[in-house]
């Protein structure tokens, strides 16, 4: 499965500092991003340079073709993003922190200029991320820290391909490129669930189209199997979130709620193991997620990246798979008040 949370919008403050973030956080964000930007190498030059290792040259050629497909076939921005490359020298480019109260699935949010309020905080330093996580835990919050393989500045800078994005196969890379460029096409301030589900829908439909264009029927079968498992994983987690919502809403002492919370999470693990061993035939790609601690922050983060995807895919079908029409429709819905946005997406029966 790889990391479930593969990408985030970068918290690079490009319009000044407000009370929502502090100077030290702003400084580490800017420093980390600038270091990456100054290390960029042009993809075309890497392909042509005879000193480039053959394996890297092949990956760059594939990435270049994927990037061109994004513009030509998916109507994604034709700019300099993902036309350069940086080896970041580590497994994750950033680390994201999610936090939620002990008895609530509503994630804490942090607010930034340009990007708005989001349910995570990103760090270029793993040590800084862990230090912040420890402080949040001292405040009594459930905390989840995860490594990220890609991030987007939403077109404010020419985002490069990163070595972390090459950690899996070409299908994984194509999905990341399509996902990140989708954020540049449509981004609604203060609504991460809307933004991420939209980008996942573009990623999903784009990868399917890319695999079909390549005539890779075996790859398409693998991708569809992965998507089916991810949908079933999200449904499993959603069921547990519903259970926990009832636990937190019901009267009871803190000790009673803690015990019920622990029992619900253990039932989640048991249901996963049954699904893995029976329905999935022993596929263990999600074992790492379930073997690690599970808390409200981790469960809430999962909902941000999955709950609305099916609605966006349905809207895409209503738009007859026409990306410009789809993007226009998403912009119209995104312009609505947040309180009505999700309902409008759910109720949509035409593209226009």
Tab-separated table of C-alpha atoms in Angstrom, residues 34-341:
chain	number	residue	atom	x	y	z
A	34	UNK	CA	14.173	26.724	-0.540
A	35	UNK	CA	16.730	23.940	-0.052
A	36	UNK	CA	14.669	21.691	-2.302
A	37	UNK	CA	14.106	24.377	-4.927
A	38	UNK	CA	17.799	25.252	-5.157
A	39	UNK	CA	18.706	21.580	-5.693
A	40	UNK	CA	16.495	21.129	-8.770
A	41	UNK	CA	17.872	19.498	-11.920
A	42	UNK	CA	16.084	19.775	-15.235
A	43	UNK	CA	14.475	16.466	-16.221
A	44	UNK	CA	15.263	16.906	-19.916
A	45	UNK	CA	18.922	17.581	-19.175
A	46	UNK	CA	19.129	14.523	-16.919
A	47	UNK	CA	17.745	12.380	-19.730
A	48	UNK	CA	20.268	13.754	-22.229
A	49	UNK	CA	23.287	13.717	-19.886
A	50	UNK	CA	25.369	10.557	-20.567
A	51	UNK	CA	26.628	10.606	-16.961
A	52	UNK	CA	23.111	10.118	-15.578
A	53	UNK	CA	22.741	6.562	-14.210
A	54	UNK	CA	20.687	4.439	-16.584
A	55	UNK	CA	18.071	3.588	-13.982
A	56	UNK	CA	17.501	7.264	-13.154
A	57	UNK	CA	17.424	8.186	-16.862
A	58	UNK	CA	14.691	5.610	-17.436
A	59	UNK	CA	12.661	6.941	-14.500
A	60	UNK	CA	13.056	10.517	-15.755
A	61	UNK	CA	11.920	9.543	-19.251
A	62	UNK	CA	8.846	7.865	-17.784
A	63	UNK	CA	8.157	10.845	-15.531
A	64	UNK	CA	8.461	13.217	-18.484
A	65	UNK	CA	5.915	11.195	-20.469
A	66	UNK	CA	3.554	11.102	-17.465
A	67	UNK	CA	3.884	14.872	-17.045
A	68	UNK	CA	3.055	15.493	-20.704
A	69	UNK	CA	0.080	13.109	-20.494
A	70	UNK	CA	-1.251	15.138	-17.569
A	71	UNK	CA	-1.431	18.252	-19.730
A	72	UNK	CA	-2.454	16.686	-23.037
A	73	UNK	CA	-5.056	14.207	-21.795
A	74	UNK	CA	-6.195	15.403	-18.350
A	75	UNK	CA	-6.245	19.176	-18.951
A	76	UNK	CA	-3.930	19.718	-15.974
A	77	UNK	CA	-1.720	22.830	-15.816
A	78	UNK	CA	0.981	23.211	-18.458
A	79	UNK	CA	3.727	24.778	-16.355
A	80	UNK	CA	7.153	23.943	-14.980
A	81	UNK	CA	5.946	21.817	-12.068
A	82	UNK	CA	7.324	18.242	-12.151
A	83	UNK	CA	9.710	19.058	-14.987
A	84	UNK	CA	12.703	19.135	-12.632
A	85	UNK	CA	14.047	16.607	-10.135
A	86	UNK	CA	15.545	16.604	-6.625
A	87	UNK	CA	17.066	13.729	-4.671
A	88	UNK	CA	16.067	14.634	-1.102
A	89	UNK	CA	18.246	11.908	0.419
A	90	UNK	CA	15.586	10.502	2.779
A	91	UNK	CA	12.473	8.342	2.686
A	92	UNK	CA	10.017	11.208	3.361
A	93	UNK	CA	10.190	14.796	2.164
A	94	UNK	CA	8.042	16.111	5.020
A	95	UNK	CA	6.256	14.801	8.097
A	96	UNK	CA	2.631	15.667	8.829
A	97	UNK	CA	1.087	15.881	12.281
A	98	UNK	CA	-2.615	15.208	12.849
A	99	UNK	CA	-4.218	15.780	16.267
A	100	UNK	CA	-7.662	15.292	17.800
A	101	UNK	CA	-9.159	15.350	21.317
A	102	UNK	CA	-9.205	12.110	23.284
A	103	UNK	CA	-12.982	11.812	22.944
A	104	UNK	CA	-13.653	13.427	19.559
A	105	UNK	CA	-13.004	12.646	15.904
A	106	UNK	CA	-12.917	16.315	14.941
A	107	UNK	CA	-9.301	17.063	14.017
A	108	UNK	CA	-7.462	20.107	15.247
A	109	UNK	CA	-6.800	22.615	12.472
A	110	UNK	CA	-3.963	25.030	11.818
A	111	UNK	CA	-4.435	28.154	9.684
A	112	UNK	CA	-2.024	29.657	7.176
A	113	UNK	CA	-2.086	32.496	4.659
A	114	UNK	CA	-2.984	31.370	1.111
A	115	UNK	CA	-3.689	27.750	2.062
A	116	UNK	CA	-6.352	28.464	4.678
A	117	UNK	CA	-7.040	26.142	7.601
A	118	UNK	CA	-6.015	22.484	7.300
A	119	UNK	CA	-6.207	19.485	9.692
A	120	UNK	CA	-2.461	18.893	9.803
A	121	UNK	CA	0.843	20.649	10.250
A	122	UNK	CA	3.828	19.785	8.068
A	123	UNK	CA	7.529	19.778	8.935
A	124	UNK	CA	10.654	19.307	6.839
A	125	UNK	CA	12.411	18.036	9.977
A	126	UNK	CA	11.282	14.738	11.509
A	127	UNK	CA	12.761	15.765	14.850
A	128	UNK	CA	10.747	18.988	14.874
A	129	UNK	CA	7.594	17.061	13.978
A	130	UNK	CA	8.134	14.625	16.845
A	131	UNK	CA	8.865	17.460	19.301
A	132	UNK	CA	5.593	19.126	18.335
A	133	UNK	CA	3.747	15.808	18.596
A	134	UNK	CA	5.068	15.301	22.133
A	135	UNK	CA	3.885	18.766	23.130
A	136	UNK	CA	0.418	18.105	21.689
A	137	UNK	CA	0.272	14.821	23.599
A	138	UNK	CA	1.119	16.710	26.794
A	139	UNK	CA	-1.993	18.773	26.111
A	140	UNK	CA	-4.050	15.578	26.204
A	141	UNK	CA	-4.556	15.217	22.449
A	142	UNK	CA	-4.399	12.056	20.360
A	143	UNK	CA	-1.571	12.565	17.858
A	144	UNK	CA	-0.572	10.871	14.606
A	145	UNK	CA	2.702	11.578	12.744
A	146	UNK	CA	3.273	10.227	9.240
A	147	UNK	CA	5.929	10.628	6.565
A	148	UNK	CA	4.905	12.310	3.295
A	149	UNK	CA	6.355	11.552	-0.135
A	150	UNK	CA	5.136	14.633	-2.039
A	151	UNK	CA	3.762	18.093	-1.387
A	152	UNK	CA	2.212	20.880	-3.402
A	153	UNK	CA	2.631	24.642	-3.243
A	154	UNK	CA	-0.523	24.947	-5.382
A	155	UNK	CA	1.392	26.501	-8.253
A	156	UNK	CA	3.077	29.241	-6.215
A	157	UNK	CA	6.390	27.667	-7.212
A	158	UNK	CA	7.467	25.107	-9.796
A	159	UNK	CA	7.260	21.972	-7.676
A	160	UNK	CA	9.868	19.350	-8.626
A	161	UNK	CA	9.716	15.600	-8.851
A	162	UNK	CA	11.242	14.187	-5.685
A	163	UNK	CA	13.221	11.001	-5.113
A	164	UNK	CA	10.537	10.024	-2.584
A	165	UNK	CA	8.003	10.019	-5.424
A	166	UNK	CA	10.036	7.308	-7.168
A	167	UNK	CA	9.800	4.896	-4.230
A	168	UNK	CA	7.320	2.625	-6.030
A	169	UNK	CA	6.343	1.841	-9.625
A	170	UNK	CA	5.273	4.084	-12.501
A	171	UNK	CA	1.596	3.814	-11.578
A	172	UNK	CA	2.361	5.242	-8.142
A	173	UNK	CA	4.330	8.094	-9.702
A	174	UNK	CA	1.586	8.863	-12.217
A	175	UNK	CA	-0.973	8.995	-9.417
A	176	UNK	CA	1.130	11.433	-7.421
A	177	UNK	CA	1.771	13.750	-10.384
A	178	UNK	CA	-1.919	13.799	-11.369
A	179	UNK	CA	-2.956	14.332	-7.730
A	180	UNK	CA	-0.582	17.234	-7.100
A	181	UNK	CA	-1.410	18.977	-10.373
A	182	UNK	CA	-5.115	18.636	-9.566
A	183	UNK	CA	-4.502	20.806	-6.487
A	184	UNK	CA	-3.187	23.482	-8.839
A	185	UNK	CA	-6.341	23.286	-10.957
A	186	UNK	CA	-8.879	23.581	-8.101
A	187	UNK	CA	-8.221	24.404	-4.454
A	188	UNK	CA	-10.822	25.617	-1.960
A	189	UNK	CA	-9.519	27.367	1.136
A	190	UNK	CA	-10.426	25.794	4.495
A	191	UNK	CA	-11.846	22.531	3.103
A	192	UNK	CA	-9.200	19.796	3.033
A	193	UNK	CA	-11.781	17.001	2.716
A	194	UNK	CA	-13.128	18.597	-0.492
A	195	UNK	CA	-9.661	19.307	-1.910
A	196	UNK	CA	-8.191	15.889	-1.199
A	197	UNK	CA	-11.203	13.935	-2.449
A	198	UNK	CA	-11.207	15.980	-5.669
A	199	UNK	CA	-7.480	15.335	-6.189
A	200	UNK	CA	-7.926	11.607	-5.507
A	201	UNK	CA	-10.721	11.516	-8.109
A	202	UNK	CA	-8.457	13.165	-10.703
A	203	UNK	CA	-5.653	10.797	-9.718
A	204	UNK	CA	-7.889	7.730	-10.014
A	205	UNK	CA	-9.474	8.590	-13.352
A	206	UNK	CA	-6.150	9.832	-14.692
A	207	UNK	CA	-4.256	6.659	-13.808
A	208	UNK	CA	-6.987	4.543	-15.383
A	209	UNK	CA	-6.785	6.600	-18.589
A	210	UNK	CA	-2.982	6.478	-18.581
A	211	UNK	CA	-2.880	2.698	-18.164
A	212	UNK	CA	-5.474	2.191	-20.907
A	213	UNK	CA	-3.536	4.475	-23.256
A	214	UNK	CA	-0.401	2.430	-22.579
A	215	UNK	CA	-2.281	-0.808	-23.273
A	216	UNK	CA	-1.226	-2.058	-19.843
A	217	UNK	CA	-4.172	-4.346	-19.074
A	218	UNK	CA	-2.273	-6.221	-16.361
A	219	UNK	CA	-1.337	-2.946	-14.698
A	220	UNK	CA	-4.940	-1.771	-14.880
A	221	UNK	CA	-6.135	-4.972	-13.207
A	222	UNK	CA	-3.619	-4.485	-10.401
A	223	UNK	CA	-4.639	-0.864	-10.005
A	224	UNK	CA	-8.347	-1.697	-9.837
A	225	UNK	CA	-7.628	-4.391	-7.255
A	226	UNK	CA	-5.695	-1.853	-5.186
A	227	UNK	CA	-8.545	0.670	-5.480
A	228	UNK	CA	-11.084	-1.946	-4.389
A	229	UNK	CA	-9.019	-2.819	-1.337
A	230	UNK	CA	-8.600	0.855	-0.467
A	231	UNK	CA	-12.370	1.386	-0.702
A	232	UNK	CA	-12.943	-1.592	1.606
A	233	UNK	CA	-10.275	-0.308	4.013
A	234	UNK	CA	-11.962	3.104	4.152
A	235	UNK	CA	-15.353	1.497	4.759
A	236	UNK	CA	-13.865	-0.509	7.614
A	237	UNK	CA	-12.415	2.610	9.220
A	238	UNK	CA	-15.645	4.567	8.638
A	239	UNK	CA	-17.608	1.898	10.516
A	240	UNK	CA	-15.304	2.273	13.512
A	241	UNK	CA	-15.563	6.069	13.396
A	242	UNK	CA	-19.357	5.687	13.577
A	243	UNK	CA	-18.983	3.383	16.586
A	244	UNK	CA	-16.696	5.841	18.331
A	245	UNK	CA	-18.989	8.788	17.610
A	246	UNK	CA	-21.713	6.993	19.554
A	247	UNK	CA	-19.271	6.236	22.370
A	248	UNK	CA	-18.220	9.870	22.669
A	249	UNK	CA	-21.787	11.216	22.432
A	250	UNK	CA	-23.241	8.836	25.008
A	251	UNK	CA	-23.177	9.660	28.732
A	252	UNK	CA	-20.541	7.884	30.738
A	253	UNK	CA	-17.414	8.446	32.740
A	254	UNK	CA	-14.045	9.098	31.127
A	255	UNK	CA	-12.863	5.639	32.184
A	256	UNK	CA	-15.944	4.028	30.581
A	257	UNK	CA	-15.352	5.941	27.357
A	258	UNK	CA	-11.666	4.986	27.306
A	259	UNK	CA	-12.554	1.336	27.717
A	260	UNK	CA	-15.182	1.511	24.955
A	261	UNK	CA	-12.722	3.330	22.691
A	262	UNK	CA	-10.065	0.658	23.223
A	263	UNK	CA	-12.610	-2.091	22.521
A	264	UNK	CA	-13.803	-0.401	19.300
A	265	UNK	CA	-10.254	-0.078	17.995
A	266	UNK	CA	-9.523	-3.714	18.819
A	267	UNK	CA	-12.694	-4.736	16.925
A	268	UNK	CA	-11.381	-2.719	13.962
A	269	UNK	CA	-8.155	-4.719	14.012
A	270	UNK	CA	-10.071	-8.001	14.259
A	271	UNK	CA	-12.324	-7.074	11.329
A	272	UNK	CA	-9.273	-6.095	9.304
A	273	UNK	CA	-7.532	-9.400	9.961
A	274	UNK	CA	-10.657	-11.312	8.937
A	275	UNK	CA	-10.962	-9.276	5.723
A	276	UNK	CA	-7.257	-9.633	4.962
A	277	UNK	CA	-7.187	-13.391	5.436
A	278	UNK	CA	-10.495	-14.205	3.723
A	279	UNK	CA	-11.674	-11.587	1.250
A	280	UNK	CA	-8.180	-10.401	0.342
A	281	UNK	CA	-6.562	-13.825	0.218
A	282	UNK	CA	-3.818	-12.892	2.638
A	283	UNK	CA	-2.821	-9.540	1.057
A	284	UNK	CA	-0.892	-7.755	3.825
A	285	UNK	CA	-0.380	-4.277	2.355
A	286	UNK	CA	-2.254	-2.561	5.186
A	287	UNK	CA	-0.587	-4.456	8.048
A	288	UNK	CA	1.752	-1.575	8.861
A	289	UNK	CA	-1.202	0.800	9.316
A	290	UNK	CA	-3.033	-1.588	11.642
A	291	UNK	CA	0.038	-2.776	13.567
A	292	UNK	CA	0.922	0.797	14.563
A	293	UNK	CA	-1.064	2.659	17.258
A	294	UNK	CA	-4.569	3.727	16.209
A	295	UNK	CA	-6.236	6.756	17.788
A	296	UNK	CA	-8.697	9.542	16.974
A	297	UNK	CA	-6.095	11.586	15.086
A	298	UNK	CA	-5.253	8.691	12.771
A	299	UNK	CA	-8.919	7.844	12.173
A	300	UNK	CA	-9.844	11.481	11.537
A	301	UNK	CA	-6.962	11.881	9.082
A	302	UNK	CA	-8.203	8.897	7.106
A	303	UNK	CA	-11.640	10.483	6.688
A	304	UNK	CA	-10.085	13.629	5.192
A	305	UNK	CA	-8.531	11.608	2.366
A	306	UNK	CA	-11.412	9.296	1.549
A	307	UNK	CA	-14.942	10.234	2.540
A	308	UNK	CA	-15.983	12.278	-0.529
A	309	UNK	CA	-14.074	10.503	-3.308
A	310	UNK	CA	-17.056	8.462	-4.547
A	311	UNK	CA	-19.106	11.636	-4.989
A	312	UNK	CA	-16.414	13.250	-7.116
A	313	UNK	CA	-16.091	10.124	-9.252
A	314	UNK	CA	-19.865	10.187	-9.789
A	315	UNK	CA	-19.677	13.841	-10.824
A	316	UNK	CA	-16.866	12.983	-13.240
A	317	UNK	CA	-19.142	10.404	-14.871
A	318	UNK	CA	-21.937	12.994	-15.051
A	319	UNK	CA	-19.463	15.173	-16.957
A	320	UNK	CA	-18.914	12.279	-19.413
A	321	UNK	CA	-15.244	12.065	-18.450
A	322	UNK	CA	-14.597	15.558	-19.855
A	323	UNK	CA	-11.941	17.069	-17.596
A	324	UNK	CA	-12.491	20.780	-18.398
A	325	UNK	CA	-16.245	20.377	-17.755
A	326	UNK	CA	-15.526	18.438	-14.580
A	327	UNK	CA	-13.131	21.104	-13.300
A	328	UNK	CA	-15.675	23.848	-14.059
A	329	UNK	CA	-18.370	21.947	-12.176
A	330	UNK	CA	-16.088	21.403	-9.189
A	331	UNK	CA	-15.225	25.114	-9.127
A	332	UNK	CA	-18.927	26.006	-9.065
A	333	UNK	CA	-19.560	23.683	-6.131
A	334	UNK	CA	-16.377	24.849	-4.405
A	335	UNK	CA	-17.608	28.451	-4.583
A	336	UNK	CA	-20.603	27.577	-2.382
A	337	UNK	CA	-20.647	28.177	1.339
A	338	UNK	CA	-18.840	25.336	3.131
A	339	UNK	CA	-22.000	24.372	5.002
A	340	UNK	CA	-23.729	23.582	1.677
A	341	UNK	CA	-20.759	22.398	-0.396
